[in-house]
Coordinates of C-alpha atoms in Angstrom, one line a residue:
M18 CA 34.4 -93.7 234.4
T19 CA 36.6 -95.1 237.1
T20 CA 37.1 -92.5 239.9
F21 CA 38.7 -94.7 242.5
V22 CA 41.7 -97.0 242.0
D23 CA 43.5 -98.7 244.9
R24 CA 46.0 -100.9 243.1
V25 CA 48.3 -99.9 240.2
E26 CA 51.6 -100.9 238.7
L27 CA 54.0 -98.0 238.5
H28 CA 57.0 -97.9 236.2
A29 CA 59.5 -95.6 237.9
A30 CA 62.6 -94.4 236.0
A31 CA 65.1 -92.2 237.8
G32 CA 67.2 -89.7 235.9
N33 CA 70.6 -90.6 234.4
G34 CA 73.7 -88.9 235.7
G35 CA 75.4 -86.4 233.4
H36 CA 78.7 -87.3 231.7
G37 CA 81.9 -85.7 232.9
C38 CA 83.7 -83.4 230.5
A39 CA 87.3 -83.8 229.2
S40 CA 88.6 -80.4 228.4
V41 CA 91.9 -78.5 228.5
H42 CA 92.1 -74.8 229.6
R43 CA 93.1 -72.5 226.7
E44 CA 93.7 -68.8 226.7
K45 CA 96.0 -66.3 225.0
F46 CA 99.7 -67.1 225.6
K47 CA 98.6 -70.2 227.5
P48 CA 97.1 -72.7 225.0
L49 CA 97.6 -75.7 227.3
G50 CA 96.7 -74.5 230.8
G51 CA 95.8 -77.9 232.3
P52 CA 92.5 -79.9 232.6
D53 CA 89.4 -78.0 233.4
G54 CA 86.5 -80.4 232.5
G55 CA 83.6 -80.2 235.0
N56 CA 81.6 -83.0 236.6
G57 CA 78.2 -84.2 235.3
G58 CA 75.1 -83.5 237.4
R59 CA 73.2 -86.1 239.4
G60 CA 70.1 -87.7 238.0
G61 CA 66.8 -87.0 239.8
D62 CA 65.2 -89.5 242.1
V63 CA 61.6 -90.8 241.9
I64 CA 60.1 -90.3 245.4
L65 CA 56.8 -91.4 246.8
V66 CA 55.4 -89.0 249.4
V67 CA 52.2 -89.5 251.5
D68 CA 49.8 -86.6 250.9
Q69 CA 46.6 -86.4 253.0
D70 CA 44.9 -84.6 250.1
V71 CA 45.3 -87.6 247.8
T72 CA 42.7 -90.4 248.3
T73 CA 43.2 -92.5 245.2
L74 CA 45.8 -93.9 242.9
L75 CA 43.8 -92.9 239.8
D76 CA 46.6 -90.7 238.4
Y77 CA 49.0 -93.6 238.2
H78 CA 46.3 -95.8 236.6
H79 CA 46.1 -93.4 233.7
S80 CA 49.8 -92.5 233.6
P81 CA 51.9 -95.4 235.0
H82 CA 55.2 -94.4 233.4
R83 CA 57.0 -91.8 235.4
K84 CA 60.5 -90.5 234.8
A85 CA 62.7 -88.0 236.6
T86 CA 64.9 -85.6 234.7
N87 CA 68.5 -86.4 233.8
G88 CA 71.6 -84.6 235.1
Q89 CA 73.3 -82.2 232.7
P90 CA 76.8 -83.0 231.4
G91 CA 79.8 -81.1 232.6
A92 CA 81.5 -78.4 230.6
G93 CA 84.9 -76.8 230.2
D94 CA 86.2 -74.0 232.5
N95 CA 85.3 -76.3 235.5
R96 CA 81.6 -75.9 235.0
S97 CA 79.6 -78.7 236.6
G98 CA 76.4 -79.9 235.1
K99 CA 73.1 -79.1 236.7
D100 CA 71.5 -81.8 238.9
G101 CA 68.3 -83.4 237.6
Q102 CA 65.1 -82.5 239.5
D103 CA 63.6 -85.2 241.8
L104 CA 60.2 -86.4 240.7
V105 CA 57.9 -86.3 243.8
L106 CA 54.8 -88.5 243.4
P107 CA 52.0 -87.9 246.0
V108 CA 50.2 -91.1 247.2
P109 CA 47.4 -91.6 249.7
D110 CA 48.0 -92.4 253.3
G111 CA 48.2 -96.2 253.8
T112 CA 49.9 -97.0 250.5
V113 CA 51.9 -100.2 250.4
V114 CA 54.8 -100.5 248.0
L115 CA 55.5 -104.0 246.7
D116 CA 57.8 -105.5 244.1
K117 CA 56.7 -107.7 241.2
E118 CA 57.0 -110.8 243.3
G119 CA 54.7 -109.4 246.1
N120 CA 57.4 -108.6 248.6
V121 CA 56.7 -105.5 250.7
L122 CA 59.2 -102.7 250.1
A123 CA 57.6 -100.0 252.2
D124 CA 54.4 -99.2 254.1
L125 CA 53.7 -95.5 253.8
V126 CA 51.6 -94.4 256.7
G127 CA 51.6 -90.8 258.0
Q128 CA 51.8 -87.4 256.4
G129 CA 55.1 -86.8 254.7
T130 CA 56.4 -90.4 254.8
T131 CA 58.6 -91.0 251.8
F132 CA 60.1 -93.8 249.8
V133 CA 62.6 -93.6 247.0
A134 CA 61.2 -95.8 244.2
G135 CA 64.1 -95.0 241.9
Q136 CA 67.6 -93.8 242.7
G137 CA 69.1 -91.3 240.3
G138 CA 72.4 -92.0 238.7
R139 CA 75.5 -90.2 239.9
G140 CA 77.2 -87.9 237.6
G141 CA 80.6 -88.7 236.0
L142 CA 83.8 -86.9 237.0
G143 CA 85.4 -84.5 234.6
N144 CA 89.1 -84.7 233.8
A145 CA 89.8 -81.9 236.2
A146 CA 88.7 -84.1 239.1
L147 CA 90.6 -87.1 237.8
A148 CA 93.9 -85.2 237.6
S149 CA 96.6 -86.2 240.1
A150 CA 100.4 -86.0 240.5
R151 CA 100.8 -89.1 238.3
R152 CA 98.0 -88.2 235.9
K153 CA 98.4 -84.5 235.3
A154 CA 96.2 -84.1 232.2
P155 CA 93.7 -86.9 231.8
G156 CA 92.4 -87.1 228.3
F157 CA 89.2 -88.7 229.3
A158 CA 86.2 -88.3 231.7
L159 CA 83.8 -90.7 233.4
L160 CA 80.4 -91.3 232.1
G161 CA 77.3 -90.7 234.1
V162 CA 75.6 -93.7 235.7
P163 CA 72.2 -94.6 234.3
G164 CA 69.3 -94.0 236.7
E165 CA 67.5 -96.9 238.4
E166 CA 64.5 -98.3 236.7
R167 CA 62.0 -100.3 238.8
D168 CA 58.5 -101.6 238.4
V169 CA 56.6 -101.5 241.7
V170 CA 53.0 -102.2 242.7
L171 CA 51.1 -99.7 244.8
E172 CA 48.3 -100.9 247.0
L173 CA 46.1 -98.7 249.0
K174 CA 44.9 -99.9 252.4
T175 CA 42.5 -97.5 254.1
V176 CA 43.7 -96.1 257.4
A177 CA 40.7 -96.1 259.8
D178 CA 39.9 -97.0 263.3
V179 CA 36.5 -98.8 262.7
A180 CA 35.4 -100.9 259.7
L181 CA 31.8 -101.5 258.9
V182 CA 31.4 -105.0 257.3
G183 CA 28.3 -106.8 256.1
Y184 CA 26.2 -107.9 253.2
P185 CA 25.3 -105.5 250.3
S186 CA 22.4 -103.2 251.2
A187 CA 22.8 -103.9 254.9
G188 CA 22.7 -100.2 255.6
K189 CA 26.5 -99.5 256.1
S190 CA 26.5 -96.4 253.9
S191 CA 23.4 -95.0 255.7
L192 CA 25.0 -95.7 259.1
I193 CA 28.2 -93.9 258.3
S194 CA 26.2 -91.0 256.8
V195 CA 24.4 -90.4 260.1
L196 CA 27.4 -91.1 262.4
S197 CA 29.7 -88.7 260.5
A198 CA 29.6 -85.9 257.9
A199 CA 30.4 -88.4 255.1
K200 CA 28.0 -88.3 252.2
P201 CA 28.3 -91.7 250.4
K202 CA 25.9 -92.7 247.6
I203 CA 22.9 -94.5 249.0
A204 CA 20.4 -96.5 247.0
D205 CA 18.1 -99.4 247.3
Y206 CA 20.0 -101.9 245.2
P207 CA 23.0 -104.2 246.1
F208 CA 26.6 -103.0 245.5
T209 CA 25.7 -99.3 245.6
T210 CA 29.0 -98.8 247.4
L211 CA 31.8 -99.5 245.0
V212 CA 34.6 -97.7 246.9
P213 CA 35.5 -97.4 250.6
N214 CA 34.1 -94.3 252.3
L215 CA 35.7 -92.6 255.3
G216 CA 33.9 -90.6 258.0
V217 CA 35.1 -88.9 261.1
V218 CA 33.1 -89.4 264.3
T219 CA 33.3 -87.5 267.6
A220 CA 32.1 -89.2 270.7
G221 CA 32.8 -87.1 273.8
S222 CA 36.6 -86.4 273.8
T223 CA 37.3 -89.2 271.4
V224 CA 37.6 -88.6 267.7
Y225 CA 37.9 -91.6 265.4
T226 CA 37.5 -92.6 261.7
V227 CA 35.0 -95.1 260.3
A228 CA 35.4 -96.9 257.0
D229 CA 32.4 -98.2 255.0
V230 CA 33.7 -101.1 253.0
P231 CA 31.8 -102.5 249.9
G232 CA 29.5 -105.3 250.7
L233 CA 30.8 -108.9 251.2
I234 CA 29.2 -112.1 249.9
P235 CA 30.0 -115.8 250.3
G236 CA 33.3 -116.5 248.6
A237 CA 34.6 -112.9 248.9
S238 CA 37.9 -114.0 250.2
Q239 CA 38.3 -116.1 247.0
G240 CA 37.5 -113.3 244.7
R241 CA 33.7 -113.3 244.4
G242 CA 32.0 -109.9 244.1
L243 CA 34.0 -106.9 245.4
G244 CA 35.2 -108.6 248.5
L245 CA 38.8 -109.7 247.6
E246 CA 39.5 -106.3 246.0
F247 CA 38.5 -104.3 249.1
L248 CA 39.1 -106.7 252.1
R249 CA 42.6 -105.2 252.2
H250 CA 41.0 -101.9 253.4
V251 CA 39.9 -103.7 256.6
E252 CA 43.4 -104.8 257.6
R253 CA 44.4 -101.6 259.4
C254 CA 41.2 -101.1 261.3
S255 CA 41.3 -101.7 265.0
V256 CA 37.6 -102.5 265.5
L257 CA 35.1 -104.4 263.3
V258 CA 31.4 -103.7 263.2
H259 CA 29.0 -106.3 261.8
V260 CA 26.1 -104.4 260.3
L261 CA 23.2 -107.0 260.0
D262 CA 20.0 -106.4 258.1
T263 CA 16.9 -107.2 260.1
A264 CA 14.6 -106.3 257.1
T265 CA 16.1 -108.4 254.3
L266 CA 13.7 -109.4 251.6
E267 CA 15.7 -112.6 250.8
S268 CA 14.0 -115.6 252.3
D269 CA 17.2 -117.7 252.7
R270 CA 18.9 -115.0 254.8
D271 CA 18.7 -113.9 258.4
P272 CA 21.1 -111.9 260.7
V273 CA 22.7 -114.9 262.3
S274 CA 23.5 -116.7 259.1
D275 CA 24.8 -113.4 257.6
L276 CA 27.1 -113.0 260.6
D277 CA 28.4 -116.6 260.2
V278 CA 29.1 -116.1 256.5
I279 CA 31.0 -112.8 257.0
E280 CA 33.0 -114.3 259.9
A281 CA 34.0 -117.2 257.8
E282 CA 35.2 -114.9 255.0
L283 CA 37.2 -112.8 257.5
R284 CA 38.9 -116.0 258.8
E285 CA 39.6 -117.2 255.3
Y286 CA 41.2 -113.9 254.4
G287 CA 43.5 -113.9 257.4
A288 CA 45.7 -110.9 258.2
G289 CA 44.7 -111.1 261.9
L290 CA 41.1 -110.0 261.3
E291 CA 39.7 -112.9 263.3
N292 CA 41.3 -111.5 266.5
R293 CA 40.1 -107.9 266.2
P294 CA 37.5 -106.6 268.7
R295 CA 34.1 -106.4 267.2
L296 CA 30.5 -105.7 268.0
V297 CA 27.1 -106.3 266.2
V298 CA 24.7 -103.7 264.9
L299 CA 21.1 -104.8 264.1
N300 CA 20.1 -102.2 261.6
K301 CA 16.7 -101.1 260.2
I302 CA 14.6 -101.8 263.3
D303 CA 12.2 -99.0 262.1
V304 CA 11.0 -101.3 259.3
P305 CA 8.0 -103.4 260.0
D306 CA 9.0 -106.8 261.5
G307 CA 12.6 -105.4 261.8
Q308 CA 12.3 -104.9 265.6
D309 CA 10.6 -108.3 266.0
L310 CA 13.5 -110.1 264.2
A311 CA 16.0 -108.1 266.2
D312 CA 14.4 -109.2 269.5
L313 CA 14.4 -112.7 268.2
V314 CA 18.1 -113.0 267.3
R315 CA 19.6 -110.7 270.0
P316 CA 19.8 -113.4 272.7
D317 CA 21.6 -115.8 270.4
L318 CA 24.1 -113.2 269.5
E319 CA 24.7 -112.1 273.1
E320 CA 25.2 -115.8 274.0
R321 CA 28.0 -115.9 271.5
G322 CA 29.7 -113.1 273.4
Y323 CA 28.9 -110.2 271.1
R324 CA 27.8 -106.7 272.2
V325 CA 24.6 -106.0 270.3
F326 CA 23.2 -102.6 269.4
E327 CA 19.8 -102.1 267.8
V328 CA 19.8 -99.0 265.5
S329 CA 17.9 -97.3 262.8
A330 CA 19.9 -95.1 260.5
V331 CA 16.8 -93.6 259.0
A332 CA 15.0 -92.9 262.3
H333 CA 18.3 -92.0 264.2
K334 CA 17.7 -94.6 266.9
G335 CA 20.5 -96.0 269.0
L336 CA 23.2 -94.0 267.3
K337 CA 24.5 -92.2 270.4
E338 CA 25.0 -95.5 272.4
L339 CA 26.8 -97.0 269.4
S340 CA 29.1 -94.1 268.8
F341 CA 30.2 -94.1 272.5
A342 CA 30.7 -97.9 272.5
L343 CA 32.9 -97.6 269.4
A344 CA 34.9 -94.8 271.1
E345 CA 35.5 -97.0 274.1
L346 CA 36.8 -99.9 271.9
V347 CA 39.0 -97.5 269.9
G348 CA 40.4 -96.0 273.1
Q349 CA 41.3 -99.4 274.4
A350 CA 43.0 -100.3 271.0
R351 CA 45.0 -97.1 271.0
A352 CA 46.1 -97.7 274.6
A353 CA 47.2 -101.2 273.9
K354 CA 49.1 -100.1 270.8
P355 CA 52.9 -99.9 271.6
K356 CA 54.2 -96.4 271.7
E357 CA 56.3 -95.4 268.7
E358 CA 59.9 -94.7 269.6
A359 CA 62.3 -92.5 267.8
T360 CA 64.1 -94.4 265.1
R361 CA 67.5 -95.4 266.3
I362 CA 70.4 -94.7 263.9
V363 CA 72.4 -97.9 263.6
I364 CA 75.8 -97.6 261.9
R365 CA 77.0 -100.9 260.5
P366 CA 80.6 -100.5 259.3
K367 CA 81.8 -102.8 256.5
A368 CA 83.8 -105.7 257.7
V369 CA 87.5 -105.4 257.3
D370 CA 87.7 -108.5 255.2
D371 CA 84.8 -107.5 252.9
S372 CA 86.2 -106.7 249.5
G373 CA 82.9 -105.5 248.2
F374 CA 82.8 -107.9 245.2
T375 CA 82.7 -111.6 244.4
V376 CA 84.4 -113.7 241.8
K377 CA 82.7 -116.9 240.7
R378 CA 83.6 -119.4 237.9
E379 CA 80.6 -120.4 235.9
E380 CA 79.9 -123.6 234.0
D381 CA 80.9 -122.2 230.6
G382 CA 84.3 -121.3 232.0
I383 CA 83.6 -117.6 232.4
Y384 CA 84.7 -115.9 235.6
R385 CA 81.9 -113.5 236.7
V386 CA 82.7 -110.5 238.9
R387 CA 79.8 -109.0 240.8
G388 CA 79.9 -106.0 243.1
E389 CA 78.5 -102.5 243.4
K390 CA 81.8 -100.8 242.7
P391 CA 83.1 -102.9 239.8
E392 CA 79.8 -102.8 238.0
R393 CA 79.4 -99.0 238.5
W394 CA 83.0 -98.4 237.3
V395 CA 82.2 -100.4 234.1
R396 CA 79.1 -98.3 233.4
Q397 CA 81.2 -95.1 233.8
T398 CA 83.9 -96.1 231.4
D399 CA 84.1 -94.9 227.8
F400 CA 85.5 -98.0 226.0
N401 CA 86.2 -96.0 222.9
N402 CA 89.0 -94.2 224.9
D403 CA 92.1 -96.3 225.6
E404 CA 93.1 -94.1 228.4
A405 CA 89.7 -94.5 230.1
V406 CA 90.0 -98.3 229.8
G407 CA 93.4 -98.2 231.3
Y408 CA 92.1 -96.1 234.2
L409 CA 89.4 -98.8 234.7
A410 CA 92.1 -101.5 234.8
D411 CA 94.0 -99.6 237.4
R412 CA 90.9 -99.2 239.6
L413 CA 90.0 -102.9 239.4
N414 CA 93.6 -103.8 240.2
R415 CA 93.7 -101.6 243.2
L416 CA 90.4 -103.1 244.4
G417 CA 91.9 -106.5 244.3
V418 CA 90.0 -108.1 241.4
E419 CA 93.2 -109.4 239.8
D420 CA 94.3 -111.1 243.0
E421 CA 90.8 -112.8 243.4
L422 CA 90.9 -113.9 239.8
M423 CA 94.2 -115.6 240.4
K424 CA 92.9 -117.3 243.5
A425 CA 89.9 -118.5 241.6
G426 CA 92.2 -120.2 239.0
A427 CA 91.9 -117.7 236.2
R428 CA 94.7 -117.9 233.6
S429 CA 95.8 -115.6 230.8
G430 CA 93.2 -115.5 228.0
D431 CA 90.3 -116.7 230.2
G432 CA 87.0 -114.8 229.8
V433 CA 86.0 -112.5 232.6
A434 CA 82.5 -110.9 232.8
I435 CA 81.7 -107.9 235.0
G436 CA 78.1 -107.4 235.8
P437 CA 74.8 -109.4 235.6
E438 CA 74.3 -112.0 232.8
E439 CA 71.9 -109.8 230.8
N440 CA 74.1 -106.7 230.9
A441 CA 77.8 -107.6 231.4
V442 CA 81.1 -106.5 229.9
V443 CA 83.1 -109.5 228.8
F444 CA 86.9 -109.4 228.0
D445 CA 89.8 -111.7 227.8
W446 CA 91.8 -111.4 231.0
E447 CA 95.5 -110.7 231.1
P448 CA 97.2 -111.0 234.5
T449 CA 99.0 -107.7 234.1
M450 CA 95.6 -106.0 233.7
M451 CA 97.1 -103.8 230.9
A452 CA 94.4 -102.3 228.7
G453 CA 96.3 -100.4 226.1
A454 CA 96.6 -97.0 227.7
E455 CA 100.2 -97.7 228.6
M456 CA 101.1 -97.5 224.9
L457 CA 100.4 -93.8 225.2
G458 CA 103.3 -93.3 227.6
R459 CA 102.7 -92.4 231.2
R460 CA 98.9 -92.7 231.5
G461 CA 97.1 -89.4 232.0
E462 CA 100.0 -87.1 231.0
D463 CA 100.0 -84.8 228.0
H464 CA 103.5 -84.3 226.8
R465 CA 102.5 -81.0 225.1
L466 CA 102.1 -79.5 228.6
E467 CA 105.8 -80.4 229.3
A468 CA 107.1 -78.6 226.2
P469 CA 109.4 -75.8 227.4
R470 CA 108.7 -72.2 226.6
P471 CA 111.2 -70.5 224.2
A472 CA 112.4 -68.0 226.7
A473 CA 113.1 -70.7 229.3
Q474 CA 114.9 -72.8 226.6
R475 CA 117.1 -69.8 225.6
R476 CA 118.0 -69.2 229.3
R477 CA 118.9 -72.9 229.7
D478 CA 121.0 -72.7 226.6
R479 CA 122.9 -69.7 227.8
E480 CA 123.5 -71.3 231.2
A481 CA 124.8 -74.4 229.4
E482 CA 127.2 -72.3 227.3
R483 CA 128.4 -70.5 230.4
D484 CA 129.0 -73.8 232.2
E485 CA 130.9 -75.1 229.2
A486 CA 133.1 -72.0 229.1
Q487 CA 133.7 -72.2 232.8
Q488 CA 134.7 -75.8 232.5
A489 CA 137.0 -75.0 229.7
Y490 CA 138.6 -72.3 231.7
D491 CA 139.1 -74.7 234.7
D492 CA 140.6 -77.3 232.4
F493 CA 143.1 -74.8 230.8
E494 CA 146.7 -75.5 231.7
P495 CA 149.2 -72.7 230.9
F496 CA 152.6 -73.7 229.3

């Protein structure tokens, strides 16, 4: 079975916001005590978090669909709905998040680094929150906003200081097993290593990590063998080590030609690998004729400018010198790396002339309105409620949509679409932006709340009678 996965497609669905509640407070002797509908809860986010204990994306290979919980709807008596719980997904250190087109959305490096893959929808306001001096008793509430749904690609790139590259069965796994405490599978057949292995090496005061990458062959950068699948794990490494086999049984191979082939593949792959510091390890010098071949090719390699080390992973020869040489290169790479500065908080206020939406006339004569606010307001509107539609019309009017439609040449009866083409609300535009709620009287008011109480009415009647009697007395003229 597959136990290591370094590339998956994740379908992240955030939670939907809860709907607001339209309710009127009722109690004994006070049947219409005003609006008391609570707000809906916020939908949960889908969050990717780097966890050092996670080393593979296997869980998301088996279960690629992940969804956060929805927010709960509001209730009467000013009770707000419960917020949905955020769905936290642990990912390995070095995970790159890409969209379907291959654009990098986030590079997650370092314990605790987070990325919101799906934003939860906001909850709708209840009628208590929508009440105002003009709209004393709204008979509607706002709907919750649907949560964001997004398909992302997760790619794992191993985070290590040193990468061991070379042909299959060159002895890379054996070398990392003696340099560190890593215990990779070791066998005498090609492609024993199917997944990258990491090991921690201590050389003096320097501690660094070494990655054993599956063997490369000619054409690896074009997809042959396992090369293209795992070359990405070399991208983050600061130092490259060519592990060359001095005891190969293939007659058409030798250490120098192996080096040329691997270098060509690294250049073809790109990603700056051709400029990384590197050294050469001539492995298996304990094998008969291995030492002779190492002595034969070493001058040629040194003439090319490589630092060459002759080692034997089985006999533990030359390992100390190699580990300290790698520590020196890693130290130089770390010193040359620019220091990370604290992230500056940059506040970019919206321009004063930025309306937050656009109006564009399309070829079919439809005027399309795009913008974060108008599209969100449309999703929050219950179109079965005339009062809610009228409230939407007022909001759009205050935002300036009507003025922009007039500037764009829209006339009464023209079609207007709010939102993207695949999910838009289309209506026939009237310049007055009236949506029918005005037929109910003053929008948002419930005339039942204005009905006088009997005692107050009787008091006003007595006062009116007294005023009439007083007026009659003042108007009386004696004979």
